[in-house]
mmCIF file of C-alpha atoms in Angstrom:
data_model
loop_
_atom_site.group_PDB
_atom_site.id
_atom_site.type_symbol
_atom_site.label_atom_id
_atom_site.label_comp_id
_atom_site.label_asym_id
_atom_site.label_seq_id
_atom_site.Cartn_x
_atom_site.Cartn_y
_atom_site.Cartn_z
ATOM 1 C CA UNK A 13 96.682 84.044 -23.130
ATOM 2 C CA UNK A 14 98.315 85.357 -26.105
ATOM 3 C CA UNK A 15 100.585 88.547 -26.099
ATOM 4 C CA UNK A 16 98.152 90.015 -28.330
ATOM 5 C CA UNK A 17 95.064 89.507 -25.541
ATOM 6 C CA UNK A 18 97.620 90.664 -23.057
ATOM 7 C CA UNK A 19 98.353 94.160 -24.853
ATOM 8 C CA UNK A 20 94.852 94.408 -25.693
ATOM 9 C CA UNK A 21 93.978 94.010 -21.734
ATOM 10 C CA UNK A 22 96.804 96.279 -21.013
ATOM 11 C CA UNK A 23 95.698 99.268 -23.447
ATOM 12 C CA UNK A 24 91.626 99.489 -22.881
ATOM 13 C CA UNK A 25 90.860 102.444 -21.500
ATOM 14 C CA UNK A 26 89.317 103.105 -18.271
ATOM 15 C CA UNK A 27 86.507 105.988 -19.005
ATOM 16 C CA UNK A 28 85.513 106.425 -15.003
ATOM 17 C CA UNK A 29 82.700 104.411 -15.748
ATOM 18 C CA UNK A 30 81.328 101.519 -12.995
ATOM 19 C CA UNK A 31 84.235 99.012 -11.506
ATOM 20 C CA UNK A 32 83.760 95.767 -12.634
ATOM 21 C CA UNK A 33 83.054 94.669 -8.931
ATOM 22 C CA UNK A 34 79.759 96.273 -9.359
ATOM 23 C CA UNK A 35 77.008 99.096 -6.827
ATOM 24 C CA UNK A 36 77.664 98.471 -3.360
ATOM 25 C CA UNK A 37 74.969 98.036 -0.655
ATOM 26 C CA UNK A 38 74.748 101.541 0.199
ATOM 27 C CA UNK A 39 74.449 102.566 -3.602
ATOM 28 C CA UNK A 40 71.431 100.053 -3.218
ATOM 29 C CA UNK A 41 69.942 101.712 -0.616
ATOM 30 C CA UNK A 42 70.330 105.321 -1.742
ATOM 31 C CA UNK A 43 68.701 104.164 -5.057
ATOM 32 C CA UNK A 44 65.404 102.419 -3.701
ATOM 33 C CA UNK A 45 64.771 104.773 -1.268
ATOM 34 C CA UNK A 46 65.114 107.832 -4.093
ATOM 35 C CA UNK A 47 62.579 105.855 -5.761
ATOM 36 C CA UNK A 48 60.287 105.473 -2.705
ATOM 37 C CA UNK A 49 60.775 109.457 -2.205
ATOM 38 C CA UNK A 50 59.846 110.321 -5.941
ATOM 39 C CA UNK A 51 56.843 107.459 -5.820
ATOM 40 C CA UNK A 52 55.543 109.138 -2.587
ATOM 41 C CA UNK A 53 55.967 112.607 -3.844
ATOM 42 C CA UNK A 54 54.127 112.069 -7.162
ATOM 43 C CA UNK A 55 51.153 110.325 -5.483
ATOM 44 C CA UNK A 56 50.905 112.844 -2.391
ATOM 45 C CA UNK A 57 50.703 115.463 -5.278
ATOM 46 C CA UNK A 58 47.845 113.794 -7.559
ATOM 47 C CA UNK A 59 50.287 113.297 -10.608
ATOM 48 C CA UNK A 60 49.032 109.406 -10.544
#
């Protein structure tokens, strides 16, 4: 690794984004079953 990759590596900025590690299993869950909720919803109310 050069000094120049270091500094770069150093200096990026962190915008509160996603971690590099990635969703966890209950970010999983809470998405799927949002989109269970919303398919349910839309079909129990004739949109489909």
């Amino acid at each position: 690794m050069t000094a120049t990759t270091a500094t770069a590596l150093r200096m990026r900025a962190r915008t509160g984004g996603p971690q590099e590690d990635g969703p966890n299993l209950m970010e999983h869950l809470a998405g799927w079953t949002l989109v269970v909720l919303l398919a349910m919803l839309v079909t129990q109310a004739g949109l489909l």
